[in-house]
Coordinates of C-alpha atoms in Angstrom, one line a residue:
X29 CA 135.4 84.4 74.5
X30 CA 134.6 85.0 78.2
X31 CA 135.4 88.5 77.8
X32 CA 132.9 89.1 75.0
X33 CA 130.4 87.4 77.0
X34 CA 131.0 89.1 80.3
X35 CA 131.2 93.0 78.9
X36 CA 128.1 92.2 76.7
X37 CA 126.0 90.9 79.5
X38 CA 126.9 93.9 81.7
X39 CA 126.9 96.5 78.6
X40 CA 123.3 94.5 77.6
X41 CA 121.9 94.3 81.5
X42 CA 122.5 98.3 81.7
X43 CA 120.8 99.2 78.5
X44 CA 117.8 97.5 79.8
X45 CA 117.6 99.3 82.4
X46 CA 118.4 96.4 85.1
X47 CA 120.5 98.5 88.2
X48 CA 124.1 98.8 87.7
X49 CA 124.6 96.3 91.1
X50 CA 122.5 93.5 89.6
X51 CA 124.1 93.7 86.3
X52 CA 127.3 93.5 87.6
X53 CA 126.5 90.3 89.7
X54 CA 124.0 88.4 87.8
X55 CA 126.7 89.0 84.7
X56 CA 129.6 87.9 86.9
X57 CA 127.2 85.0 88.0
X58 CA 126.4 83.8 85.1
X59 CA 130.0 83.5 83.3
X60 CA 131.0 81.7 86.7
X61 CA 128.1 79.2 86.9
X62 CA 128.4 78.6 82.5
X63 CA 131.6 79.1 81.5
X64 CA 134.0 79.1 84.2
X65 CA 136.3 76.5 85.5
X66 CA 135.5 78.7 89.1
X67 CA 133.2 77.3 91.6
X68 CA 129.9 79.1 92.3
X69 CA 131.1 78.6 95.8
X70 CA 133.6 81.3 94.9
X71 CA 130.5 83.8 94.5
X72 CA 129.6 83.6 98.6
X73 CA 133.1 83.6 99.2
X74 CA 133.9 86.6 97.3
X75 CA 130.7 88.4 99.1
X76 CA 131.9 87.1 102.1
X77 CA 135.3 88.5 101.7
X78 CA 134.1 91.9 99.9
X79 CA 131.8 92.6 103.3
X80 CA 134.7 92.4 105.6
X81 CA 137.2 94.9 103.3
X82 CA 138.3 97.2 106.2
X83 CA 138.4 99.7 104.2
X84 CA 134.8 100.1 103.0
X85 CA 133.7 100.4 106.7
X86 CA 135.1 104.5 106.2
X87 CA 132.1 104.9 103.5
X88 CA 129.1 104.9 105.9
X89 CA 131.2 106.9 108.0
X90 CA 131.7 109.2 105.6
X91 CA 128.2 109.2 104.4
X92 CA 126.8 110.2 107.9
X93 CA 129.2 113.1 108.5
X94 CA 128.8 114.3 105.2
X95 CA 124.7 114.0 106.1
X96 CA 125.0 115.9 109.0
X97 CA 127.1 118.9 107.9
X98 CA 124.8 119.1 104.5
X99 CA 121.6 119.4 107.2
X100 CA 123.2 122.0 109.6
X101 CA 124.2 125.4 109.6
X102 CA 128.3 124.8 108.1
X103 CA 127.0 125.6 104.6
X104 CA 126.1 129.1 105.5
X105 CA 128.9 130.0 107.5
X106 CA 131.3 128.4 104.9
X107 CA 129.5 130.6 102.2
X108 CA 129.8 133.5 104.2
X109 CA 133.6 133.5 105.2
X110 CA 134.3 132.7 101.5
X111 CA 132.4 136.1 100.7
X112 CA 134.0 138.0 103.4
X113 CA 137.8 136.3 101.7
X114 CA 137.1 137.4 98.3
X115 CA 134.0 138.3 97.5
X116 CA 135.6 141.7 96.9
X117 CA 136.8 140.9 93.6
X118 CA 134.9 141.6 90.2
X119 CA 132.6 138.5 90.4
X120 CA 134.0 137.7 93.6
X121 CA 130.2 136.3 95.1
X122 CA 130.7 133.3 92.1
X123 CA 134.5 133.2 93.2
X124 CA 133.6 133.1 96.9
X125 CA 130.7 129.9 95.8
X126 CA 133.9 128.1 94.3
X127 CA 135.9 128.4 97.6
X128 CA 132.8 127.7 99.2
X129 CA 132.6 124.4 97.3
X130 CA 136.3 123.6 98.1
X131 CA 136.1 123.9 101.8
X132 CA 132.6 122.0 101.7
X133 CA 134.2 119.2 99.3
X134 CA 136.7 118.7 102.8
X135 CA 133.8 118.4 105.0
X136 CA 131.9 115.7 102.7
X137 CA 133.5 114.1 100.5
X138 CA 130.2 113.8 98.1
X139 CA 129.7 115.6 94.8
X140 CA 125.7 115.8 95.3
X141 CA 125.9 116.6 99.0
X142 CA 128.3 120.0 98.6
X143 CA 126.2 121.0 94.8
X144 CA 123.2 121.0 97.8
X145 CA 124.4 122.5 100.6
X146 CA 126.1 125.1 98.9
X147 CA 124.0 125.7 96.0
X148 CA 121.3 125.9 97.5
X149 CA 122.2 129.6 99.5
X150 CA 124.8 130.4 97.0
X151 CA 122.7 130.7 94.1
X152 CA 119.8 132.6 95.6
X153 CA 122.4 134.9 96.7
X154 CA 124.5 135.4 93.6
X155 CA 120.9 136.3 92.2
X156 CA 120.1 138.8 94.5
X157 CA 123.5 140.8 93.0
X158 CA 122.6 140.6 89.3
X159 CA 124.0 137.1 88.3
X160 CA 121.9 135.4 86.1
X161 CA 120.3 132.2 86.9
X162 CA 122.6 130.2 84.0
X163 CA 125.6 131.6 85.4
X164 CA 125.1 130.8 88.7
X165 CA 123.7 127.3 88.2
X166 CA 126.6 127.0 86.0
X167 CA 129.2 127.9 88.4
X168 CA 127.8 125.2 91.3
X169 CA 127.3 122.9 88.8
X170 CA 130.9 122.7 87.8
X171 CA 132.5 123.7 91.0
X172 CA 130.8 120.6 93.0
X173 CA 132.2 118.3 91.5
X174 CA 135.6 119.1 93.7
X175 CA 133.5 117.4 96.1
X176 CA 135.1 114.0 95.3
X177 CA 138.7 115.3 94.2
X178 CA 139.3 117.3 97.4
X179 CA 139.7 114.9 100.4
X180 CA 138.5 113.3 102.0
X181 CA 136.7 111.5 99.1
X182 CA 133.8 108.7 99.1
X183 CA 135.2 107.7 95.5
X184 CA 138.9 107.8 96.7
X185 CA 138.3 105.3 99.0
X186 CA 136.0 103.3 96.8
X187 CA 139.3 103.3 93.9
X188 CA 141.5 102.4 97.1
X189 CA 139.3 99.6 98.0
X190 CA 139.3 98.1 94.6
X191 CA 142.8 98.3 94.0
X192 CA 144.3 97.8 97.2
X193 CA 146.1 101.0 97.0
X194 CA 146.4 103.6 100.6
X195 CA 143.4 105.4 100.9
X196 CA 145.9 108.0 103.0
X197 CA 148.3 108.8 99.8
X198 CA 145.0 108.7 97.8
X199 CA 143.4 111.8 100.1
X200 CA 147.1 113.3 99.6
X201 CA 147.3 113.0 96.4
X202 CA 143.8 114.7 95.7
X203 CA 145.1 118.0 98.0
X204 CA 147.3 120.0 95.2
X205 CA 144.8 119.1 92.2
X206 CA 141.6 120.0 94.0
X207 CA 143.3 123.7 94.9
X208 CA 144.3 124.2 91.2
X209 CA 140.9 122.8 89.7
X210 CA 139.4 125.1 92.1
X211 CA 141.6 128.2 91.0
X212 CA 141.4 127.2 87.6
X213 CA 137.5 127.9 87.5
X214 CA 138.4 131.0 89.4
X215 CA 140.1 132.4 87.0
X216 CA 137.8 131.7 84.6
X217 CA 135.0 133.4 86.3
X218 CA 137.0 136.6 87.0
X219 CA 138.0 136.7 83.2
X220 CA 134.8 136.5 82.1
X221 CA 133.6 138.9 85.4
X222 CA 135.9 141.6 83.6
X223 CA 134.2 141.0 79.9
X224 CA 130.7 140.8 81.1
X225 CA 131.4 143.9 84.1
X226 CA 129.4 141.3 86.8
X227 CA 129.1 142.9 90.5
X228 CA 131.6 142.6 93.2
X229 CA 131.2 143.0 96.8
X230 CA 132.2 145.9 99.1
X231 CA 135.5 144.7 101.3
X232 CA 134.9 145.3 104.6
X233 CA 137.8 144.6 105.8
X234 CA 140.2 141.7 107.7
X235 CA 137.8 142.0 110.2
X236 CA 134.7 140.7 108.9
X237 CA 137.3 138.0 107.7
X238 CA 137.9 137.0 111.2
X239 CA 134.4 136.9 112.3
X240 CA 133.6 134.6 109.3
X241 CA 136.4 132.5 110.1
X242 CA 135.3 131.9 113.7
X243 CA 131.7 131.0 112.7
X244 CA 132.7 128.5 110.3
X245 CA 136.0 127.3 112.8
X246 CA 133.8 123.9 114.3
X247 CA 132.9 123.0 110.8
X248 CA 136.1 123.7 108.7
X249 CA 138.1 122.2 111.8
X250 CA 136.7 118.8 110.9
X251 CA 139.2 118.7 107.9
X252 CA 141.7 118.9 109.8
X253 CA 140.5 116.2 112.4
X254 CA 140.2 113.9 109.1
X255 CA 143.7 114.7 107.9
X256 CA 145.7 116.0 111.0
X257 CA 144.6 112.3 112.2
X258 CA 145.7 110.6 109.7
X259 CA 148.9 111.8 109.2
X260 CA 149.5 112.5 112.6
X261 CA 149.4 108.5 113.2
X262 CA 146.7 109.1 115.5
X263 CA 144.2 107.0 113.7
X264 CA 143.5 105.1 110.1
X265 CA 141.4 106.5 107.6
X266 CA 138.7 104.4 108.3
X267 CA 138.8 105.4 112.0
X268 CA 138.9 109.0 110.8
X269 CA 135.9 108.9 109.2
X270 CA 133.8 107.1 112.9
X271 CA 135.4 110.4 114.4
X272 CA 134.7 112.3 111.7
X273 CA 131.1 111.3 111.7
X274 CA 130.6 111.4 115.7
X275 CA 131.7 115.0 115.6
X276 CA 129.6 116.4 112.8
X277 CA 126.6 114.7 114.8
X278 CA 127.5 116.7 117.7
X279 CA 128.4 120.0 115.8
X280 CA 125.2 119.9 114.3
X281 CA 122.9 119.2 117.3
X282 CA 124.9 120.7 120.4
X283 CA 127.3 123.5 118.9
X284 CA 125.3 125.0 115.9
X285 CA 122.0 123.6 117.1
X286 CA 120.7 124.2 113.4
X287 CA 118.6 121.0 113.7
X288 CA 117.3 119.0 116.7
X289 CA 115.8 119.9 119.8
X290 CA 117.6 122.7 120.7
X291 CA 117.1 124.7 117.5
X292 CA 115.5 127.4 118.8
X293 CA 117.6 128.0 121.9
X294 CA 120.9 130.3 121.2
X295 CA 123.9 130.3 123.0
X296 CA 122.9 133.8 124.1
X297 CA 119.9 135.8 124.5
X298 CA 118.4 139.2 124.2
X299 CA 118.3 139.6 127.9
X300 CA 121.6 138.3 128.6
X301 CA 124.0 141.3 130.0
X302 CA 126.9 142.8 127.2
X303 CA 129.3 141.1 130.6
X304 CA 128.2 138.3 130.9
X305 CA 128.8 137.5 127.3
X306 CA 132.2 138.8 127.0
X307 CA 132.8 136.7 129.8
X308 CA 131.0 133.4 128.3
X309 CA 132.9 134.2 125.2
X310 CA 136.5 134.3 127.0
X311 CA 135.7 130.9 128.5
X312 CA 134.4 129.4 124.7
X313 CA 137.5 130.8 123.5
X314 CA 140.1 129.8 125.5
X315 CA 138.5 126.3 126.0
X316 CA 138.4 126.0 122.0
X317 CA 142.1 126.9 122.0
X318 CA 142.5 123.9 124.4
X319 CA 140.8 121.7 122.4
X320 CA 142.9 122.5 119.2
X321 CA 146.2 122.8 121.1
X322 CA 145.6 119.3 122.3
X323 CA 144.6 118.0 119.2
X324 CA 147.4 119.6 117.4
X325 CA 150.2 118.4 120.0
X326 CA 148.6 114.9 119.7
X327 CA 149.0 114.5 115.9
X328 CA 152.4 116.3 116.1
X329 CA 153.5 114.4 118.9
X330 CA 156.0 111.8 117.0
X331 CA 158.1 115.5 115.8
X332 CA 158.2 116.9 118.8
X333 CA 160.8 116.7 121.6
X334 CA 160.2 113.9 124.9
X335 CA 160.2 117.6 127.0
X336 CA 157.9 119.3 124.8
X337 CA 155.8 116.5 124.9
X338 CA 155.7 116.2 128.8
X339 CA 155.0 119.7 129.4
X340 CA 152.0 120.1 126.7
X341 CA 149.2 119.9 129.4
X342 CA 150.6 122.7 131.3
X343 CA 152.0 124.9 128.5
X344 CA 148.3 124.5 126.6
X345 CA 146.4 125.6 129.9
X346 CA 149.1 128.6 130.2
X347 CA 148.8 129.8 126.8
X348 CA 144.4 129.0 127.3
X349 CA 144.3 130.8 130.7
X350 CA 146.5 134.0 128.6
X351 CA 143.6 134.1 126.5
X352 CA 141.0 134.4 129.1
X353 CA 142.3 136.8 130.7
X354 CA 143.3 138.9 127.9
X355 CA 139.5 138.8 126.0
X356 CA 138.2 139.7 129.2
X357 CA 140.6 142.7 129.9
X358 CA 140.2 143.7 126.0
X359 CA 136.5 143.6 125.9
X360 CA 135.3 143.7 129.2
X361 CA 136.9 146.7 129.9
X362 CA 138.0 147.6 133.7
X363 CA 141.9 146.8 133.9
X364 CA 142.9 143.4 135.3
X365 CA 141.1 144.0 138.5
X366 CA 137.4 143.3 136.3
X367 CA 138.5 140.1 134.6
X368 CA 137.5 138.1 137.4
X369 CA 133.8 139.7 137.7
X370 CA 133.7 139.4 134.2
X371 CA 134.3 135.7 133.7
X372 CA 131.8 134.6 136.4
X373 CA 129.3 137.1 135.2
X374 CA 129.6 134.6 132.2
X375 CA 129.3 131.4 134.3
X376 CA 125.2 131.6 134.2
X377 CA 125.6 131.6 130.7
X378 CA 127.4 128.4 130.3
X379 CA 125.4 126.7 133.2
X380 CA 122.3 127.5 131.6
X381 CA 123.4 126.1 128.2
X382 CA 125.4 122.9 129.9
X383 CA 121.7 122.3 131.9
X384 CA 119.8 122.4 128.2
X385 CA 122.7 120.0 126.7
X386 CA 122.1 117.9 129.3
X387 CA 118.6 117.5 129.7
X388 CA 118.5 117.1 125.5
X389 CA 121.5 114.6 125.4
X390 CA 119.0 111.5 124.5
X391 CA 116.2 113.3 122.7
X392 CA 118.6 115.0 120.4
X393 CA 119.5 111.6 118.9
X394 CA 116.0 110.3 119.0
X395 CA 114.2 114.0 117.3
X396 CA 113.0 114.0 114.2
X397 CA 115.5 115.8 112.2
X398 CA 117.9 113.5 113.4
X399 CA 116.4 110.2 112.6
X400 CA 115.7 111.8 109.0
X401 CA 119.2 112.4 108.4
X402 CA 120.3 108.9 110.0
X403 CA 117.9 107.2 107.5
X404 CA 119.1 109.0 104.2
X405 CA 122.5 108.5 105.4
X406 CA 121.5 104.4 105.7
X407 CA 119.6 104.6 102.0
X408 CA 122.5 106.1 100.6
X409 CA 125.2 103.9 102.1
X410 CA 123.1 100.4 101.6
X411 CA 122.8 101.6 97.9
X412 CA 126.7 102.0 97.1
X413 CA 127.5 99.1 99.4
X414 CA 125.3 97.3 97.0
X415 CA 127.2 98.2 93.9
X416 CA 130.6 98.0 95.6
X417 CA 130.4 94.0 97.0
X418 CA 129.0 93.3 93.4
X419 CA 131.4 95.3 91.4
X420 CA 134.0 93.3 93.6
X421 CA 132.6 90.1 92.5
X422 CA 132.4 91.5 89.2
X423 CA 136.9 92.4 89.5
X424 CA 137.2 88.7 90.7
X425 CA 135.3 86.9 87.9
X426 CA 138.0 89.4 85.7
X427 CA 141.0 88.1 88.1
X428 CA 140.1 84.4 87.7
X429 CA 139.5 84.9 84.0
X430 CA 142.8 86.3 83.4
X431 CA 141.0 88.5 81.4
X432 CA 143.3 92.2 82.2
X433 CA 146.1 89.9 81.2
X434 CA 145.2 89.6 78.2
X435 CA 144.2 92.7 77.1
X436 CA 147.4 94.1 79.0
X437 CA 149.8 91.5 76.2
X438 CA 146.8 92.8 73.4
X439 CA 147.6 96.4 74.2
X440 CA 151.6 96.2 74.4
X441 CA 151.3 93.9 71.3
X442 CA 149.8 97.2 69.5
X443 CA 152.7 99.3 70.6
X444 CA 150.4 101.0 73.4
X445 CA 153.0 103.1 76.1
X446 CA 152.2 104.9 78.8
X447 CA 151.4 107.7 76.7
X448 CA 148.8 106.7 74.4
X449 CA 147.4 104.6 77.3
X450 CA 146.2 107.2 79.4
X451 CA 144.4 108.7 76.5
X452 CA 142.6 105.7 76.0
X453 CA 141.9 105.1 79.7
X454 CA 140.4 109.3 79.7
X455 CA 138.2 108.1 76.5
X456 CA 136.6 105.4 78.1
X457 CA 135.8 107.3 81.5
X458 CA 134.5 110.1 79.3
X459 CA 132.6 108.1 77.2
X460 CA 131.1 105.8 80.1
X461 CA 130.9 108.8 83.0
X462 CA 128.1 110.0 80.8
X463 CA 126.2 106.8 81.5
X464 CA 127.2 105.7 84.5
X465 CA 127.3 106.8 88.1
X466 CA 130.9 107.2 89.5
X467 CA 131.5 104.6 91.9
X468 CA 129.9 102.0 89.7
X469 CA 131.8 102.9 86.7
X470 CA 135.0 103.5 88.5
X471 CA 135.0 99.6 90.2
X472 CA 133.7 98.0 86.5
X473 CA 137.1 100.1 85.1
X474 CA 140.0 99.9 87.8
X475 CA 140.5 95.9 87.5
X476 CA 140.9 96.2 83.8
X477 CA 143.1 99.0 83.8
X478 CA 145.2 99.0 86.9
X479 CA 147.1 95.7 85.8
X480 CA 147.7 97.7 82.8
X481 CA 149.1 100.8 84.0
X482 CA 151.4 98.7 86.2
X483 CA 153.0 96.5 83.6
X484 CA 153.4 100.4 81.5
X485 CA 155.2 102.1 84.6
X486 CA 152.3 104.3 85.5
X487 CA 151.7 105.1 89.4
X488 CA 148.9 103.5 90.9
X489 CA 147.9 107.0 93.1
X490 CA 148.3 108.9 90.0
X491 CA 146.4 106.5 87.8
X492 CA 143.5 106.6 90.5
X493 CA 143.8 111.1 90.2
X494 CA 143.0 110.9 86.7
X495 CA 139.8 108.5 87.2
X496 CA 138.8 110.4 90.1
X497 CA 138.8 113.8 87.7
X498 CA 137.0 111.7 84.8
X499 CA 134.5 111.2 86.7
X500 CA 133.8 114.8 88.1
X501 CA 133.8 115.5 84.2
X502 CA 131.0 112.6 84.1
X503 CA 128.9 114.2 86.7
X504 CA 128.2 117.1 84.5
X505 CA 127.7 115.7 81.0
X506 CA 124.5 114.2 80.1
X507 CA 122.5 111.9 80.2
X508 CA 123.5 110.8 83.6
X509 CA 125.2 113.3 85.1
X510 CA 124.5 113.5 88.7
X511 CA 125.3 116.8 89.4
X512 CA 123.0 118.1 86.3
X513 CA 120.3 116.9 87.8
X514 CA 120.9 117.9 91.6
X515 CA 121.1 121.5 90.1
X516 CA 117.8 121.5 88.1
X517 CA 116.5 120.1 91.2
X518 CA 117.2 123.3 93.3
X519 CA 117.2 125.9 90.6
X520 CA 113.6 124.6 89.0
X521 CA 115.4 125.1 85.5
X522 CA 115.1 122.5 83.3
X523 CA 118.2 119.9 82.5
X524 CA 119.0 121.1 79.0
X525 CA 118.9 125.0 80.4
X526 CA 121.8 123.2 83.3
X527 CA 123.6 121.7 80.6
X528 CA 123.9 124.9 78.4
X529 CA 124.7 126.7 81.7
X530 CA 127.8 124.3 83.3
X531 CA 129.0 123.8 79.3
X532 CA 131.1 126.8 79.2
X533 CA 133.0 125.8 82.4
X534 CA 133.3 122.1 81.7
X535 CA 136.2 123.6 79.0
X536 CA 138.3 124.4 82.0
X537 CA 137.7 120.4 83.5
X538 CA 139.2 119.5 80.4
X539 CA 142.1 121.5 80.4
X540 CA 142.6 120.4 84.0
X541 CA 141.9 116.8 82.9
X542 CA 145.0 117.1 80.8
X543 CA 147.3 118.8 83.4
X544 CA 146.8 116.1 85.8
X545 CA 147.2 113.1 83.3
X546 CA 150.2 114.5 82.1
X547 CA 151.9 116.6 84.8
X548 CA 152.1 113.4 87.6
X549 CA 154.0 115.4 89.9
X550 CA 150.2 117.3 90.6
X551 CA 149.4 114.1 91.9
X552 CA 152.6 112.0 93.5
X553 CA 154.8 115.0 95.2
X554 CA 152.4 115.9 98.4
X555 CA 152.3 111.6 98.8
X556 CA 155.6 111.2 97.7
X557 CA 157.0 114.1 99.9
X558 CA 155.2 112.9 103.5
X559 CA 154.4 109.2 103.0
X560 CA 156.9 107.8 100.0
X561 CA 155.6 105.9 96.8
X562 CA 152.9 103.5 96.6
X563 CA 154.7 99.7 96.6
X564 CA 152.7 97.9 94.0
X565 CA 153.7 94.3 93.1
X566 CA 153.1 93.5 89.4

């Protein structure tokens, strides 16, 4: 009887419109205060209680990071190292938006935030070469949504918090599906690239690779800050994501300087000698190589050897000072007799730029473009807050009410297995992704079915996989889908014109949607492999 009452108050609540936060707690409410044996002190307690979750401290974290590289220059480069990769293949510009999408996904961990940053310059572009606006808005549409498979994910942690699961073997877990979703819809695209003879780009060789790869180095080394750190030991997840977020912050304002004060003061000018900047860059470069050596050693330090680990310092300023000298022999010209001209010719570069740092240190945090990006970050993260501590009241009422019991002995009464289970699970997330946003719908589902899978032998990491793909699926079926209405918002078209565009690739979703459920080992052997199973007690 109390389940009736509680899914038809929240099912009833969201039909009329009420937000999906107050229908979860004034429905949860209500059974407790009418029908339960359960105190209505239990409410503030379970507030209480959801507020301090550890966990759920990563999610603003998150937000602000993922706010900070969607506002700055990482989108662009990203874009244009995936061209330079493989935008030589037939339809390689859509292929090189997808990679694009991936490497963004590992830098934000939102769905909206990657279909923005990258759709924005990759669809202009791809329709500057002959792709049609459908195709293109098509392509982002779909391919953003790996923005909450690929780690580190705002809905991974979000499934973690509401089931107690890791939140590390959850970001593993989403690694090996994320690259084959990813090449699954690039594959599509080149098939139908070869049917509909679409426009490739001219290779220009490993080169322009290499250029690419060094403008986008700051922002794609983030990802491996996130996950280097956390499986280096060096910090939790949650602390990942404070680092995470302090570093985009300063990428953005001091090393891009895209936004901020200092956006309209390069790193070099006009007037600034051809010496002087091979000499600045030998320094940048062999300080970068310090940075990331240390970094590396640091997460790799419980594999290495007690004498390896000693001797870093001085074999990482050995193998930085090597580089110094060897930029500025190979570009500066002059033998080794010029290298030492040529790196202080570069000093006044650096001193110059170190002075402007410093004098911009506070107003960079206090400019407008900052503040802007600080407050959208807050709107966003006080919004799913909202819906997370009342969807966790919402899993306790269930809990107390022994309702997942219940319908775990209904289900196993009608011969349910594993099997037939997770198609059931994949029709409800289907049927209420279209509806419902993903965080929201994914913390009114995971008490009900997690209990479930358990008692039927089904992995908790894998189990949280397959939700995490039905709800990319959701984000691009109407009437809710998210990511629908992000890409009418930058294309101008209207939603039905998205819908018809992003249909023929949601096919491929599908067909990934049933690799994953039924091919675990996509989820479980990267986890498995570096951090053993998930220890769940029924």
């Amino acid at each position: 009887m109390e389940t009736a009452i509680l899914f038809s108050l929240v099912i009833g609540l969201l039909f009329l419109g009420v937000p999906v936060a107050i229908s979860l707690g004034l429905a949860s409410l209500l059974v407790i205060a009418l029908l339960s044996t359960d105190s209505v002190s239990s409410v503030a307690l379970q507030l209480f209680t959801a507020s301090q979750n550890y966990t759920l401290l990563a999610i603003p974290f998150f937000i602000l990071a993922s706010a900070f590289m969607s506002t700055g220059g990482v989108a662009k480069r990203i874009i244009a190292f995936a061209i330079a990769s493989i935008g030589h293949f037939r339809g390689g510009l859509a292929m090189a938006s997808v990679l694009a999408c991936m490497m963004f996904a590992a830098l934000s961990g939102s769905s909206p935030a990657t279909v923005v940053a990258i759709g924005t310059i990759a669809i202009a572009g791809m329709r500057q070469v002959g792709y049609s606006k459908e195709f293109a808005a098509g392509i982002i549409a779909n391919a953003g949504t790996l923005g909450i498979l690929i780690p580190p994910s705002i809905v991974m942690v979000v499934y973690a918090a509401a089931t107690n699961v890791s939140v590390g073997r959850m970001f593993l877990a989403g690694v090996i599906p994320g690259a084959v979703a990813g090449l699954m819809l690039m594959i599509a695209i080149y098939i139908v690239a070869r049917w509909k003879n679409l426009p490739s780009e001219e290779w220009k060789g490993f080169g322009k690779v290499l250029d690419g790869g060094k403008q986008a180095a700051f922002g794609l080394l983030l990802i491996v800050i996130i996950l280097g750190g956390i499986y280096g030991g060096a910090f939790t997840p949650t602390e990942a994501a404070a680092v995470a977020a302090v570093y985009s912050c300063f990428v953005a304002l001091f090393v891009y300087r895209d936004m901020g004060p200092m956006k309209e003061h390069p790193w070099t000018l006009a007037s600034d000698l051809t010496r002087a900047i091979v000499g600045f860059k030998a320094i940048a470069y062999a300080l970068s190589f310090l940075f990331v050596w240390f970094m590396f050693s640091f997460f790799a330090e419980a594999s290495l050897s007690a004498g390896f680990v000693e001797n870093r310092a001085l074999i990482g300023w050995i193998l930085a000072g090597l580089i110094l000298v060897s930029y500025a022999m190979w570009r500066g010209g002059g033998g080794i007799g010029a290298v030492g001209g040529t790196i202080a010719s570069g000093l006044p570069i650096w001193g110059r730029n170190l002075k402007l740092m410093a004098r911009h240190s506070l107003g960079a945090f206090a400019h407008d473009e900052t503040r802007k990006v600080m407050v959208d970050a807050s709107k966003t993260t006080v919004m799913l807050m909202f819906i997370i501590v009342n969807a966790l009241l919402f899993a306790h009422v269930l809990t107390s009410e022994r309702i997942p019991d219940a319908i775990t002995t209904v289900m196993l009464d009608y011969g349910f297995n594993w099997f037939t289970f997770l198609i059931a699970v994949n029709i409800l997330l289907l049927i209420g992704g279209q509806f419902m946003e993903p965080s929201g719908l994914l913390l009114i589902v995971a008490p009900v079915v997690f209990p479930i899978a358990m008692e039927l032998g089904v992995d908790p990491i894998h189990l949280g996989i397959i939700m995490v793909v039905n709800m990319e699926i959701g984000m691009i079926t109407p009437p809710i889908g998210l990511n629908l209405f992000v890409t009418s918002g930058i294309t101008g078209m209207s939603l039905v014109a998205v819908v018809k565009a992003a249909l023929p690739f949601v096919g491929v979703l599908f067909l990934f949607l049933i690799l994953v459920t039924y091919m675990p080992i996509l989820s479980t052997w990267l986890p498995y492999a570096l951090m053993g199973p998930e220890i769940t007690a029924r």
